[in-house]
């Protein structure tokens, strides 16, 4: 499974770079976000069954956006609480250092 993931990323990125380099010099990307079908067409992976299987596998491994945002928010809140706690503990030291710097 790991070998397929590595192979897929190497092939996907290689196709992406080679297709990008073959674009006309003054090419402008579309204004909106590309769809999955447009990406597959751009890379030409619709006929490569192994790469399509890898692509589907990668999509299945991605967390849903809602779950990702919830975890990100939870992690951020935990880090913020820890930072506030440490800042409160060292608040006196920081204030003294700031005063010394202002006097200098």
Short mmCIF file of N, CA and C in Angstrom, two decimals:
data_model
loop_
_atom_site.label_atom_id
_atom_site.label_comp_id
_atom_site.label_asym_id
_atom_site.label_seq_id
_atom_site.Cartn_x
_atom_site.Cartn_y
_atom_site.Cartn_z
N UNK A 1 0.82 -1.19 0.00
CA UNK A 1 0.00 0.00 0.00
C UNK A 1 0.87 1.26 0.00
N UNK A 2 1.93 1.23 0.82
CA UNK A 2 2.82 2.40 0.88
C UNK A 2 3.58 2.57 -0.44
N UNK A 3 3.95 1.47 -1.06
CA UNK A 3 4.65 1.55 -2.34
C UNK A 3 3.74 2.17 -3.40
N UNK A 4 2.45 1.81 -3.39
CA UNK A 4 1.50 2.38 -4.33
C UNK A 4 1.35 3.88 -4.08
N UNK A 5 1.29 4.28 -2.82
CA UNK A 5 1.15 5.70 -2.50
C UNK A 5 2.35 6.50 -2.99
N UNK A 6 3.54 5.99 -2.75
CA UNK A 6 4.75 6.69 -3.19
C UNK A 6 4.81 6.74 -4.72
N UNK A 7 4.56 5.60 -5.36
CA UNK A 7 4.57 5.58 -6.82
C UNK A 7 3.56 6.56 -7.38
N UNK A 8 2.35 6.57 -6.80
CA UNK A 8 1.29 7.45 -7.28
C UNK A 8 1.66 8.92 -7.17
N UNK A 9 2.24 9.31 -6.02
CA UNK A 9 2.64 10.71 -5.86
C UNK A 9 3.73 11.10 -6.84
N UNK A 10 4.69 10.20 -7.04
CA UNK A 10 5.78 10.50 -7.98
C UNK A 10 5.21 10.66 -9.39
N UNK A 11 4.35 9.74 -9.81
CA UNK A 11 3.78 9.82 -11.15
C UNK A 11 2.87 11.03 -11.28
N UNK A 12 2.03 11.27 -10.28
CA UNK A 12 1.10 12.41 -10.31
C UNK A 12 1.87 13.73 -10.43
N UNK A 13 2.86 13.90 -9.57
CA UNK A 13 3.63 15.16 -9.61
C UNK A 13 4.43 15.28 -10.90
N UNK A 14 4.97 14.16 -11.38
CA UNK A 14 5.69 14.19 -12.64
C UNK A 14 4.78 14.60 -13.80
N UNK A 15 3.58 14.04 -13.83
CA UNK A 15 2.62 14.43 -14.87
C UNK A 15 2.22 15.89 -14.74
N UNK A 16 2.03 16.32 -13.50
CA UNK A 16 1.62 17.71 -13.28
C UNK A 16 2.70 18.67 -13.78
N UNK A 17 3.94 18.39 -13.44
CA UNK A 17 5.05 19.26 -13.87
C UNK A 17 5.20 19.20 -15.39
N UNK A 18 5.17 18.01 -15.97
CA UNK A 18 5.37 17.92 -17.43
C UNK A 18 4.22 18.59 -18.18
N UNK A 19 3.00 18.43 -17.71
CA UNK A 19 1.87 19.10 -18.35
C UNK A 19 1.96 20.62 -18.17
N UNK A 20 2.38 21.06 -17.00
CA UNK A 20 2.52 22.50 -16.74
C UNK A 20 3.58 23.12 -17.64
N UNK A 21 4.67 22.40 -17.85
CA UNK A 21 5.75 22.93 -18.69
C UNK A 21 5.36 22.96 -20.17
N UNK A 22 4.40 22.15 -20.55
CA UNK A 22 4.00 22.12 -21.96
C UNK A 22 2.93 23.16 -22.29
N UNK A 23 2.49 23.93 -21.31
CA UNK A 23 1.48 24.97 -21.57
C UNK A 23 2.09 26.13 -22.34
N UNK A 24 1.27 26.83 -23.12
CA UNK A 24 1.79 28.02 -23.81
C UNK A 24 2.29 29.05 -22.80
N UNK A 25 3.23 29.87 -23.21
CA UNK A 25 3.88 30.81 -22.31
C UNK A 25 2.90 31.78 -21.65
N UNK A 26 1.92 32.25 -22.37
CA UNK A 26 1.00 33.25 -21.82
C UNK A 26 -0.32 32.64 -21.35
N UNK A 27 -0.29 31.37 -21.00
CA UNK A 27 -1.50 30.69 -20.54
C UNK A 27 -1.92 31.24 -19.19
N UNK A 28 -3.20 31.46 -19.00
CA UNK A 28 -3.76 31.92 -17.73
C UNK A 28 -4.68 30.83 -17.18
N UNK A 29 -4.56 30.52 -15.91
CA UNK A 29 -5.44 29.50 -15.33
C UNK A 29 -6.88 30.00 -15.26
N UNK A 30 -7.84 29.10 -15.22
CA UNK A 30 -9.24 29.52 -15.08
C UNK A 30 -9.44 30.27 -13.77
N UNK A 31 -10.42 31.14 -13.75
CA UNK A 31 -10.63 31.96 -12.55
C UNK A 31 -11.15 31.15 -11.37
N UNK A 32 -11.89 30.09 -11.63
CA UNK A 32 -12.44 29.29 -10.54
C UNK A 32 -11.56 28.10 -10.19
N UNK A 33 -11.98 27.38 -9.18
CA UNK A 33 -11.27 26.16 -8.78
C UNK A 33 -11.58 25.05 -9.78
N UNK A 34 -10.55 24.32 -10.16
CA UNK A 34 -10.73 23.23 -11.12
C UNK A 34 -11.51 22.09 -10.49
N UNK A 35 -12.31 21.44 -11.30
CA UNK A 35 -13.05 20.27 -10.82
C UNK A 35 -12.14 19.04 -10.92
N UNK A 36 -12.59 17.97 -10.33
CA UNK A 36 -11.82 16.72 -10.39
C UNK A 36 -11.68 16.25 -11.83
N UNK A 37 -12.75 16.38 -12.61
CA UNK A 37 -12.70 15.95 -14.01
C UNK A 37 -11.70 16.80 -14.80
N UNK A 38 -11.66 18.11 -14.54
CA UNK A 38 -10.71 18.98 -15.24
C UNK A 38 -9.28 18.62 -14.88
N UNK A 39 -9.04 18.30 -13.62
CA UNK A 39 -7.70 17.89 -13.19
C UNK A 39 -7.29 16.60 -13.89
N UNK A 40 -8.19 15.63 -13.91
CA UNK A 40 -7.88 14.36 -14.57
C UNK A 40 -7.62 14.55 -16.05
N UNK A 41 -8.39 15.42 -16.69
CA UNK A 41 -8.18 15.69 -18.11
C UNK A 41 -6.86 16.40 -18.34
N UNK A 42 -6.55 17.39 -17.51
CA UNK A 42 -5.29 18.12 -17.63
C UNK A 42 -4.10 17.19 -17.53
N UNK A 43 -4.16 16.25 -16.58
CA UNK A 43 -3.05 15.33 -16.37
C UNK A 43 -3.09 14.14 -17.31
N UNK A 44 -4.23 13.91 -17.91
CA UNK A 44 -4.34 12.77 -18.81
C UNK A 44 -4.35 11.45 -18.09
N UNK A 45 -4.93 11.40 -16.89
CA UNK A 45 -4.89 10.16 -16.11
C UNK A 45 -6.15 9.32 -16.29
N UNK A 46 -7.09 9.77 -17.11
CA UNK A 46 -8.35 9.03 -17.23
C UNK A 46 -8.16 7.64 -17.82
N UNK A 47 -7.07 7.41 -18.56
CA UNK A 47 -6.84 6.11 -19.19
C UNK A 47 -5.82 5.26 -18.43
N UNK A 48 -5.25 5.79 -17.37
CA UNK A 48 -4.26 5.05 -16.57
C UNK A 48 -4.98 4.47 -15.36
N UNK A 49 -5.41 3.22 -15.44
CA UNK A 49 -6.25 2.64 -14.39
C UNK A 49 -5.53 2.57 -13.04
N UNK A 50 -4.24 2.31 -13.04
CA UNK A 50 -3.51 2.24 -11.77
C UNK A 50 -3.43 3.63 -11.12
N UNK A 51 -3.20 4.66 -11.92
CA UNK A 51 -3.15 6.01 -11.37
C UNK A 51 -4.53 6.47 -10.91
N UNK A 52 -5.57 6.09 -11.62
CA UNK A 52 -6.94 6.41 -11.19
C UNK A 52 -7.23 5.72 -9.86
N UNK A 53 -6.80 4.46 -9.70
CA UNK A 53 -6.98 3.74 -8.44
C UNK A 53 -6.23 4.44 -7.31
N UNK A 54 -5.01 4.87 -7.59
CA UNK A 54 -4.24 5.61 -6.59
C UNK A 54 -4.96 6.89 -6.21
N UNK A 55 -5.48 7.61 -7.20
CA UNK A 55 -6.18 8.88 -6.96
C UNK A 55 -7.39 8.66 -6.07
N UNK A 56 -8.18 7.63 -6.37
CA UNK A 56 -9.35 7.32 -5.54
C UNK A 56 -8.93 6.97 -4.12
N UNK A 57 -7.86 6.20 -3.99
CA UNK A 57 -7.36 5.83 -2.67
C UNK A 57 -6.93 7.06 -1.88
N UNK A 58 -6.27 8.01 -2.54
CA UNK A 58 -5.87 9.24 -1.86
C UNK A 58 -7.09 10.05 -1.43
N UNK A 59 -8.10 10.10 -2.27
CA UNK A 59 -9.32 10.84 -1.91
C UNK A 59 -10.01 10.22 -0.71
N UNK A 60 -10.01 8.87 -0.66
CA UNK A 60 -10.65 8.20 0.47
C UNK A 60 -9.88 8.43 1.77
N UNK A 61 -8.59 8.63 1.68
CA UNK A 61 -7.78 8.85 2.88
C UNK A 61 -7.88 10.28 3.41
N UNK A 62 -8.33 11.20 2.56
CA UNK A 62 -8.47 12.59 3.01
C UNK A 62 -9.61 12.72 3.99
N UNK A 63 -9.41 13.47 5.06
CA UNK A 63 -10.54 13.70 5.97
C UNK A 63 -11.55 14.64 5.32
N UNK A 64 -12.79 14.53 5.73
CA UNK A 64 -13.81 15.44 5.23
C UNK A 64 -13.47 16.85 5.72
N UNK A 65 -13.80 17.88 4.95
CA UNK A 65 -13.47 19.25 5.35
C UNK A 65 -14.01 19.62 6.73
N UNK A 66 -15.21 19.18 7.05
CA UNK A 66 -15.80 19.52 8.35
C UNK A 66 -14.99 18.90 9.49
N UNK A 67 -14.59 17.65 9.32
CA UNK A 67 -13.81 16.97 10.35
C UNK A 67 -12.43 17.61 10.48
N UNK A 68 -11.84 17.99 9.35
CA UNK A 68 -10.54 18.63 9.38
C UNK A 68 -10.61 19.97 10.11
N UNK A 69 -11.63 20.77 9.79
CA UNK A 69 -11.78 22.07 10.47
C UNK A 69 -12.03 21.90 11.96
N UNK A 70 -12.83 20.91 12.33
CA UNK A 70 -13.12 20.68 13.75
C UNK A 70 -11.85 20.30 14.50
N UNK A 71 -11.03 19.42 13.90
CA UNK A 71 -9.78 19.02 14.54
C UNK A 71 -8.81 20.19 14.62
N UNK A 72 -8.74 20.96 13.55
CA UNK A 72 -7.86 22.13 13.53
C UNK A 72 -8.28 23.12 14.61
N UNK A 73 -9.57 23.36 14.72
CA UNK A 73 -10.08 24.29 15.73
C UNK A 73 -9.77 23.77 17.14
N UNK A 74 -9.96 22.48 17.35
CA UNK A 74 -9.69 21.87 18.65
C UNK A 74 -8.20 21.97 19.00
N UNK A 75 -7.34 21.65 18.02
CA UNK A 75 -5.89 21.75 18.26
C UNK A 75 -5.50 23.19 18.56
N UNK A 76 -6.07 24.14 17.81
CA UNK A 76 -5.74 25.54 18.02
C UNK A 76 -6.18 25.99 19.40
N UNK A 77 -7.37 25.60 19.82
CA UNK A 77 -7.85 25.99 21.15
C UNK A 77 -6.96 25.42 22.25
N UNK A 78 -6.50 24.19 22.08
CA UNK A 78 -5.60 23.59 23.07
C UNK A 78 -4.27 24.34 23.11
N UNK A 79 -3.72 24.65 21.95
CA UNK A 79 -2.45 25.40 21.90
C UNK A 79 -2.62 26.80 22.48
N UNK A 80 -3.73 27.45 22.19
CA UNK A 80 -3.99 28.79 22.70
C UNK A 80 -4.11 28.77 24.23
N UNK A 81 -4.81 27.77 24.76
CA UNK A 81 -4.96 27.65 26.21
C UNK A 81 -3.60 27.42 26.87
N UNK A 82 -2.78 26.57 26.24
CA UNK A 82 -1.44 26.31 26.79
C UNK A 82 -0.59 27.57 26.74
N UNK A 83 -0.66 28.31 25.63
CA UNK A 83 0.12 29.54 25.51
C UNK A 83 -0.32 30.56 26.55
N UNK A 84 -1.62 30.71 26.74
CA UNK A 84 -2.13 31.67 27.73
C UNK A 84 -1.67 31.29 29.14
N UNK A 85 -1.68 30.00 29.43
CA UNK A 85 -1.23 29.53 30.74
C UNK A 85 0.25 29.84 30.95
N UNK A 86 1.07 29.54 29.95
CA UNK A 86 2.51 29.82 30.07
C UNK A 86 2.77 31.32 30.11
N UNK A 87 2.01 32.07 29.35
CA UNK A 87 2.19 33.53 29.34
C UNK A 87 1.83 34.11 30.70
N UNK A 88 0.79 33.58 31.32
CA UNK A 88 0.39 34.06 32.64
C UNK A 88 1.45 33.73 33.69
N UNK A 89 2.06 32.54 33.56
CA UNK A 89 3.09 32.13 34.51
C UNK A 89 4.34 32.99 34.39
N UNK A 90 4.68 33.34 33.16
CA UNK A 90 5.91 34.11 32.96
C UNK A 90 5.62 35.58 32.71
N UNK A 91 4.39 35.98 32.93
CA UNK A 91 4.00 37.36 32.66
C UNK A 91 4.84 38.37 33.40
N UNK A 92 5.16 38.11 34.66
CA UNK A 92 5.98 39.04 35.44
C UNK A 92 7.37 39.18 34.86
N UNK A 93 7.96 38.07 34.45
CA UNK A 93 9.30 38.09 33.88
C UNK A 93 9.31 38.86 32.55
N UNK A 94 8.31 38.65 31.74
CA UNK A 94 8.23 39.33 30.45
C UNK A 94 8.08 40.82 30.65
N UNK A 95 7.22 41.21 31.57
CA UNK A 95 7.01 42.64 31.83
C UNK A 95 8.31 43.29 32.30
N UNK A 96 9.06 42.61 33.15
CA UNK A 96 10.34 43.15 33.63
C UNK A 96 11.33 43.29 32.48
N UNK A 97 11.39 42.31 31.60
CA UNK A 97 12.29 42.38 30.46
C UNK A 97 11.90 43.51 29.53
N UNK A 98 10.61 43.72 29.34
CA UNK A 98 10.14 44.80 28.47
C UNK A 98 10.53 46.16 29.08
N UNK A 99 10.39 46.28 30.38
CA UNK A 99 10.75 47.54 31.04
C UNK A 99 12.24 47.81 30.90
N UNK A 100 13.07 46.78 31.05
CA UNK A 100 14.50 46.94 30.89
C UNK A 100 14.85 47.39 29.47
N UNK A 101 14.19 46.80 28.49
CA UNK A 101 14.44 47.16 27.10
C UNK A 101 14.00 48.58 26.81
N UNK A 102 12.91 49.02 27.41
CA UNK A 102 12.45 50.39 27.19
C UNK A 102 13.40 51.41 27.82
N UNK A 103 14.00 51.05 28.92
CA UNK A 103 14.93 51.97 29.60
C UNK A 103 16.26 52.07 28.85
N UNK A 104 16.63 51.00 28.15
CA UNK A 104 17.94 50.98 27.49
C UNK A 104 18.00 51.84 26.27
#
